[in-house]
PDB file of C-alpha atoms in Angstrom:
ATOM      1  CA  ALA A   1      19.905  -0.456 -12.440  1.00 46.00           C
ATOM      2  CA  THR A   2      16.390  -1.000 -11.160  1.00 57.00           C
ATOM      3  CA  GLN A   3      13.424   0.679 -12.803  1.00 63.00           C
ATOM      4  CA  PRO A   4      11.494   3.353 -10.867  1.00 65.00           C
ATOM      5  CA  TRP A   5       8.246   2.186  -9.335  1.00 69.00           C
ATOM      6  CA  ALA A   6       5.109   2.762 -11.392  1.00 74.00           C
ATOM      7  CA  LEU A   7       3.761   5.010  -8.618  1.00 74.00           C
ATOM      8  CA  VAL A   8       6.790   7.311  -8.883  1.00 79.00           C
ATOM      9  CA  GLU A   9       6.572   7.454 -12.675  1.00 83.00           C
ATOM     10  CA  GLU A  10       2.845   8.202 -12.567  1.00 80.00           C
ATOM     11  CA  LEU A  11       3.283  11.043 -10.087  1.00 80.00           C
ATOM     12  CA  GLN A  12       6.158  12.539 -12.080  1.00 83.00           C
ATOM     13  CA  ASN A  13       4.135  12.271 -15.317  1.00 84.00           C
ATOM     14  CA  ASN A  14       1.402  14.278 -13.589  1.00 80.00           C
ATOM     15  CA  ASN A  15       3.780  17.106 -12.659  1.00 81.00           C
ATOM     16  CA  PHE A  16       4.343  16.209  -9.027  1.00 83.00           C
ATOM     17  CA  ASN A  17       7.706  17.345  -7.724  1.00 86.00           C
ATOM     18  CA  LEU A  18       9.150  14.429  -5.759  1.00 88.00           C
ATOM     19  CA  THR A  19      12.138  14.840  -3.468  1.00 89.00           C
ATOM     20  CA  PRO A  20      13.612  11.615  -2.066  1.00 89.00           C
ATOM     21  CA  LEU A  21      14.532  11.736   1.601  1.00 91.00           C
ATOM     22  CA  PRO A  22      17.268   9.717   3.262  1.00 91.00           C
ATOM     23  CA  LEU A  23      16.165   6.625   5.140  1.00 89.00           C
ATOM     24  CA  ASN A  24      17.685   8.095   8.279  1.00 93.00           C
ATOM     25  CA  CYS A  25      16.345  11.628   8.764  1.00 93.00           C
ATOM     26  CA  ASP A  26      15.575  13.751  11.801  1.00 95.00           C
ATOM     27  CA  LYS A  27      13.164  16.204  10.168  1.00 95.00           C
ATOM     28  CA  ILE A  28      10.897  16.343   7.145  1.00 95.00           C
ATOM     29  CA  PRO A  29      11.620  19.533   5.149  1.00 94.00           C
ATOM     30  CA  GLU A  30       9.309  22.462   5.946  1.00 93.00           C
ATOM     31  CA  ASP A  31       8.477  22.953   2.254  1.00 93.00           C
ATOM     32  CA  ALA A  32       7.078  19.409   1.896  1.00 93.00           C
ATOM     33  CA  ASP A  33       3.363  19.668   1.086  1.00 90.00           C
ATOM     34  CA  VAL A  34       2.689  15.927   1.405  1.00 89.00           C
ATOM     35  CA  LEU A  35       4.803  13.073   2.716  1.00 92.00           C
ATOM     36  CA  LEU A  36       4.660   9.847   0.724  1.00 90.00           C
ATOM     37  CA  LEU A  37       5.958   6.626   2.242  1.00 88.00           C
ATOM     38  CA  ALA A  38       6.046   3.750  -0.238  1.00 83.00           C
ATOM     39  CA  GLN A  39       6.891   0.294   1.089  1.00 80.00           C
ATOM     40  CA  PRO A  40       8.679   1.511   4.244  1.00 85.00           C
ATOM     41  CA  GLU A  41      10.783  -1.190   5.855  1.00 79.00           C
ATOM     42  CA  GLN A  42      12.528  -0.960   9.205  1.00 82.00           C
ATOM     43  CA  LEU A  43      12.621   2.831   9.452  1.00 89.00           C
ATOM     44  CA  PRO A  44      14.948   4.067  12.208  1.00 92.00           C
ATOM     45  CA  GLU A  45      13.374   5.556  15.321  1.00 94.00           C
ATOM     46  CA  ASN A  46      14.456   9.123  14.455  1.00 96.00           C
ATOM     47  CA  THR A  47      12.762   8.837  11.043  1.00 94.00           C
ATOM     48  CA  LEU A  48       9.568   7.513  12.647  1.00 94.00           C
ATOM     49  CA  LYS A  49       9.608  10.501  15.018  1.00 96.00           C
ATOM     50  CA  ALA A  50      10.087  12.873  12.058  1.00 96.00           C
ATOM     51  CA  VAL A  51       7.105  11.299  10.249  1.00 95.00           C
ATOM     52  CA  ASP A  52       4.967  11.611  13.380  1.00 94.00           C
ATOM     53  CA  ALA A  53       5.987  15.264  13.829  1.00 95.00           C
ATOM     54  CA  PHE A  54       5.080  15.905  10.180  1.00 95.00           C
ATOM     55  CA  ILE A  55       1.486  14.722  10.584  1.00 90.00           C
ATOM     56  CA  GLN A  56       1.190  16.312  14.026  1.00 90.00           C
ATOM     57  CA  SER A  57       1.852  19.622  12.213  1.00 92.00           C
ATOM     58  CA  GLY A  58      -1.337  19.006  10.224  1.00 89.00           C
ATOM     59  CA  ARG A  59       0.288  18.127   6.919  1.00 90.00           C
ATOM     60  CA  PRO A  60      -0.977  15.100   4.974  1.00 87.00           C
ATOM     61  CA  LEU A  61       0.702  11.724   4.796  1.00 87.00           C
ATOM     62  CA  ALA A  62       0.125   9.002   2.193  1.00 85.00           C
ATOM     63  CA  VAL A  63       1.455   5.601   3.196  1.00 85.00           C
ATOM     64  CA  PHE A  64       1.602   2.588   0.896  1.00 83.00           C
ATOM     65  CA  LEU A  65       2.048  -0.506   3.064  1.00 83.00           C
ATOM     66  CA  ASP A  66       2.294  -3.866   1.417  1.00 79.00           C
ATOM     67  CA  PRO A  67       2.011  -7.374   2.897  1.00 76.00           C
ATOM     68  CA  ALA A  68       3.585  -8.971  -0.189  1.00 69.00           C
ATOM     69  CA  CYS A  69       5.582  -6.600  -2.373  1.00 60.00           C
ATOM     70  CA  TRP A  70       6.269  -8.519  -5.568  1.00 58.00           C
ATOM     71  CA  THR A  71       8.483  -5.740  -6.968  1.00 57.00           C
ATOM     72  CA  GLN A  72      10.910  -6.082  -4.084  1.00 52.00           C
ATOM     73  CA  MET A  73      10.639  -9.873  -4.128  1.00 50.00           C
ATOM     74  CA  ASN A  74      11.808  -9.874  -7.756  1.00 50.00           C
ATOM     75  CA  SER A  75      14.748  -7.588  -7.016  1.00 52.00           C
ATOM     76  CA  ARG A  76      15.849  -9.669  -3.999  1.00 52.00           C
ATOM     77  CA  HIS A  77      14.962 -13.221  -5.000  1.00 47.00           C
ATOM     78  CA  GLY A  78      14.812 -13.200  -8.795  1.00 54.00           C
ATOM     79  CA  ASN A  79      12.084 -15.214 -10.437  1.00 58.00           C
ATOM     80  CA  LEU A  80      11.459 -17.727  -7.663  1.00 52.00           C
ATOM     81  CA  LYS A  81       7.927 -19.060  -7.699  1.00 53.00           C
ATOM     82  CA  TYR A  82       7.740 -19.455  -3.915  1.00 51.00           C
ATOM     83  CA  ALA A  83       9.918 -16.558  -2.748  1.00 51.00           C
ATOM     84  CA  PRO A  84       9.252 -15.330   0.790  1.00 54.00           C
ATOM     85  CA  CYS A  85       6.843 -12.408   1.038  1.00 52.00           C
ATOM     86  CA  ILE A  86       8.385  -9.002   1.729  1.00 57.00           C
ATOM     87  CA  SER A  87       6.101  -6.805   3.789  1.00 62.00           C
ATOM     88  CA  SER A  88       6.321  -3.227   4.966  1.00 73.00           C
ATOM     89  CA  SER A  89       5.357  -1.653   8.251  1.00 77.00           C
ATOM     90  CA  ILE A  90       5.512   1.455  10.380  1.00 87.00           C
ATOM     91  CA  LYS A  91       3.947  -0.399  13.309  1.00 88.00           C
ATOM     92  CA  PRO A  92       5.036   1.985  16.105  1.00 90.00           C
ATOM     93  CA  LEU A  93       3.254   4.822  14.302  1.00 91.00           C
ATOM     94  CA  THR A  94       0.185   2.955  13.090  1.00 89.00           C
ATOM     95  CA  ASP A  95      -0.358   1.572  16.586  1.00 89.00           C
ATOM     96  CA  ALA A  96      -0.122   5.083  18.071  1.00 90.00           C
ATOM     97  CA  TRP A  97      -2.527   6.400  15.427  1.00 88.00           C
ATOM     98  CA  GLY A  98      -5.101   3.646  16.041  1.00 90.00           C
ATOM     99  CA  ILE A  99      -4.532   1.899  12.710  1.00 89.00           C
ATOM    100  CA  GLN A 100      -3.842  -1.802  12.548  1.00 88.00           C
ATOM    101  CA  PHE A 101      -2.107  -3.158   9.450  1.00 85.00           C
ATOM    102  CA  THR A 102      -1.820  -6.909   9.206  1.00 83.00           C
ATOM    103  CA  ASP A 103       1.505  -7.385   7.443  1.00 79.00           C
ATOM    104  CA  ASP A 104       1.130 -11.143   6.960  1.00 83.00           C
ATOM    105  CA  LYS A 105      -2.300 -11.143   5.284  1.00 87.00           C
ATOM    106  CA  VAL A 106      -3.694 -10.057   1.936  1.00 88.00           C
ATOM    107  CA  LEU A 107      -7.297  -9.145   1.203  1.00 92.00           C
ATOM    108  CA  VAL A 108      -9.302 -11.478  -1.010  1.00 94.00           C
ATOM    109  CA  ASP A 109     -12.652 -10.265  -2.319  1.00 96.00           C
ATOM    110  CA  THR A 110     -15.019 -12.274  -4.501  1.00 95.00           C
ATOM    111  CA  GLU A 111     -16.971  -9.162  -5.555  1.00 96.00           C
ATOM    112  CA  LEU A 112     -13.899  -7.115  -6.569  1.00 96.00           C
ATOM    113  CA  ALA A 113     -11.846  -9.973  -8.059  1.00 95.00           C
ATOM    114  CA  THR A 114     -10.163  -9.100 -11.341  1.00 95.00           C
ATOM    115  CA  ILE A 115     -11.135 -11.343 -14.237  1.00 94.00           C
ATOM    116  CA  LEU A 116      -8.362 -12.181 -16.699  1.00 92.00           C
ATOM    117  CA  LEU A 117      -7.813 -14.663 -19.496  1.00 93.00           C
ATOM    118  CA  ASN A 118      -5.354 -17.464 -18.847  1.00 90.00           C
ATOM    119  CA  SER A 119      -2.984 -18.926 -21.463  1.00 91.00           C
ATOM    120  CA  LYS A 120      -5.750 -21.263 -22.695  1.00 94.00           C
ATOM    121  CA  GLY A 121      -8.243 -18.437 -23.195  1.00 93.00           C
ATOM    122  CA  ALA A 122     -10.398 -19.283 -20.197  1.00 94.00           C
ATOM    123  CA  THR A 123     -11.488 -16.578 -17.763  1.00 93.00           C
ATOM    124  CA  VAL A 124      -9.967 -16.729 -14.292  1.00 92.00           C
ATOM    125  CA  ARG A 125     -11.089 -14.747 -11.247  1.00 92.00           C
ATOM    126  CA  HIS A 126      -8.081 -13.520  -9.254  1.00 91.00           C
ATOM    127  CA  LEU A 127      -9.442 -13.074  -5.734  1.00 92.00           C
ATOM    128  CA  ASP A 128      -6.253 -11.323  -4.556  1.00 89.00           C
ATOM    129  CA  TRP A 129      -6.071  -8.933  -7.539  1.00 90.00           C
ATOM    130  CA  LEU A 130      -8.810  -6.404  -6.866  1.00 94.00           C
ATOM    131  CA  THR A 131     -10.411  -3.964  -9.310  1.00 95.00           C
ATOM    132  CA  VAL A 132     -11.934  -1.128  -7.310  1.00 94.00           C
ATOM    133  CA  THR A 133     -14.469   1.281  -8.824  1.00 91.00           C
ATOM    134  CA  PRO A 134     -16.110   4.446  -7.406  1.00 91.00           C
ATOM    135  CA  GLN A 135     -18.649   2.321  -5.485  1.00 91.00           C
ATOM    136  CA  GLN A 136     -15.800   1.442  -3.083  1.00 93.00           C
ATOM    137  CA  PHE A 137     -14.491   5.039  -2.841  1.00 90.00           C
ATOM    138  CA  THR A 138     -15.683   6.853   0.272  1.00 88.00           C
ATOM    139  CA  GLY A 139     -16.299  10.205  -1.435  1.00 82.00           C
ATOM    140  CA  ASP A 140     -13.187  11.930  -0.086  1.00 79.00           C
ATOM    141  CA  ARG A 141     -11.836  14.558  -2.501  1.00 78.00           C
ATOM    142  CA  THR A 142      -8.636  12.532  -2.828  1.00 76.00           C
ATOM    143  CA  THR A 143     -10.415   9.925  -4.960  1.00 80.00           C
ATOM    144  CA  THR A 144     -12.874  12.074  -6.950  1.00 79.00           C
ATOM    145  CA  ALA A 145     -10.817  12.063 -10.180  1.00 80.00           C
ATOM    146  CA  LEU A 146     -10.362   8.284 -10.171  1.00 82.00           C
ATOM    147  CA  SER A 147     -12.424   5.931 -12.294  1.00 86.00           C
ATOM    148  CA  SER A 148     -10.849   2.703 -11.000  1.00 88.00           C
ATOM    149  CA  LEU A 149      -7.838   1.298  -9.201  1.00 89.00           C
ATOM    150  CA  GLU A 150      -6.249  -2.123  -9.163  1.00 89.00           C
ATOM    151  CA  PHE A 151      -4.678  -3.651  -6.079  1.00 88.00           C
ATOM    152  CA  PHE A 152      -2.506  -6.727  -6.347  1.00 86.00           C
ATOM    153  CA  LYS A 153      -2.322  -8.511  -3.003  1.00 85.00           C
ATOM    154  CA  ALA A 154      -3.737  -5.587  -1.021  1.00 87.00           C
ATOM    155  CA  GLY A 155      -3.182  -5.308   2.709  1.00 87.00           C
ATOM    156  CA  VAL A 156      -5.793  -5.410   5.457  1.00 88.00           C
ATOM    157  CA  PHE A 157      -6.395  -2.374   7.686  1.00 87.00           C
ATOM    158  CA  SER A 158      -8.635  -1.753  10.665  1.00 87.00           C
ATOM    159  CA  GLU A 159      -8.883   1.115  13.115  1.00 87.00           C
ATOM    160  CA  THR A 160      -9.419   1.802  16.777  1.00 85.00           C
ATOM    161  CA  SER A 161     -10.327   5.134  18.258  1.00 83.00           C
ATOM    162  CA  VAL A 162      -7.481   7.383  19.400  1.00 85.00           C
ATOM    163  CA  GLN A 163      -8.420  10.649  21.100  1.00 84.00           C
ATOM    164  CA  GLY A 164      -7.471  13.673  19.011  1.00 79.00           C
ATOM    165  CA  LEU A 165      -6.890  11.754  15.769  1.00 77.00           C
ATOM    166  CA  SER A 166      -9.251  11.001  12.940  1.00 76.00           C
ATOM    167  CA  VAL A 167      -8.797   8.358  10.261  1.00 78.00           C
ATOM    168  CA  THR A 168     -10.321   8.905   6.834  1.00 80.00           C
ATOM    169  CA  PRO A 169     -10.627   5.693   4.804  1.00 84.00           C
ATOM    170  CA  LEU A 170     -10.467   6.408   1.068  1.00 86.00           C
ATOM    171  CA  ILE A 171     -11.402   2.970  -0.256  1.00 90.00           C
ATOM    172  CA  LEU A 172     -13.426   0.156   1.292  1.00 92.00           C
ATOM    173  CA  SER A 173     -13.607  -3.508   0.365  1.00 94.00           C
ATOM    174  CA  SER A 174     -16.922  -5.226  -0.317  1.00 95.00           C
ATOM    175  CA  LYS A 175     -18.860  -7.356   2.141  1.00 95.00           C
ATOM    176  CA  GLN A 176     -17.564 -10.380   0.211  1.00 95.00           C
ATOM    177  CA  SER A 177     -13.980  -9.989   1.454  1.00 95.00           C
ATOM    178  CA  GLN A 178     -11.739 -11.555   4.050  1.00 94.00           C
ATOM    179  CA  PRO A 179      -8.042 -11.701   4.953  1.00 92.00           C
ATOM    180  CA  LEU A 180      -5.878 -14.598   3.764  1.00 88.00           C
ATOM    181  CA  LEU A 181      -2.353 -15.384   4.922  1.00 86.00           C
ATOM    182  CA  SER A 182       0.003 -13.917   2.323  1.00 76.00           C
ATOM    183  CA  SER A 183       2.076 -17.098   2.473  1.00 67.00           C
ATOM    184  CA  MET A 184      -0.955 -18.906   0.989  1.00 60.00           C
ATOM    185  CA  THR A 185      -0.598 -16.912  -2.235  1.00 56.00           C
ATOM    186  CA  PHE A 186       2.141 -17.340  -4.799  1.00 53.00           C
ATOM    187  CA  ARG A 187       3.138 -15.991  -8.155  1.00 47.00           C
ATOM    188  CA  SER A 188       3.667 -17.629 -11.486  1.00 46.00           C
ATOM    189  CA  ALA A 189       7.291 -18.179 -12.379  1.00 39.00           C
TER     190      ALA A 189
END
C-alpha cells in the first residue's frame, strides 16, 4: 500500500476533516467548505465542470499543481534516476480563469535556493528546492500563521485579466528566479 501524502497527513493532524471525492463526479458536495485538488491529472470534463461550479458559488479552491511530481514518479517508475516527469494540470479551467501554469517547467531561484550538506560535508545550493519565508508571502490571511515553506521543483504561474474574476497570489518568487525545463532536472538514485 502507498503512504498518504505529507499534505494529507499534515491537514489531518491539524484537525481538518478530509473527504475524498471520486475522480469522476458531477457535483461537489454542498457541505464542502473548501475544495482541495492535489496533483490533478486528466480530470474528466464533468469533474472540471463541477470544480468550476464550486468556485463560481464563491467557495474557495486550493489547487496544488506540479510540473514534476517525484512522489508519483517513484510509485510509477521506481527508483529510476532519469524517470520521465509527471505533471498535473487543469488547463481548461486555469485558462478560463486567466491563470497560466507551465507544466513542463520548474522555478529556479538563486535567492530562495535551499542550502544543504552533501555526502562529503560541503554545502550545496539547490536552485530548484526553494525555502520561502514571510518576505515572499503576500500578506493574505491564508499565510499569516506560516513561518516558512519549502517547494521542491515548484511550478511557474502567471496570470491574465479575466473580467469578473480576481486572482490572489499567496507566495511570490524573488527577482532572482526564472523557469527551467523540468526535463533538465533529475533526482539522485
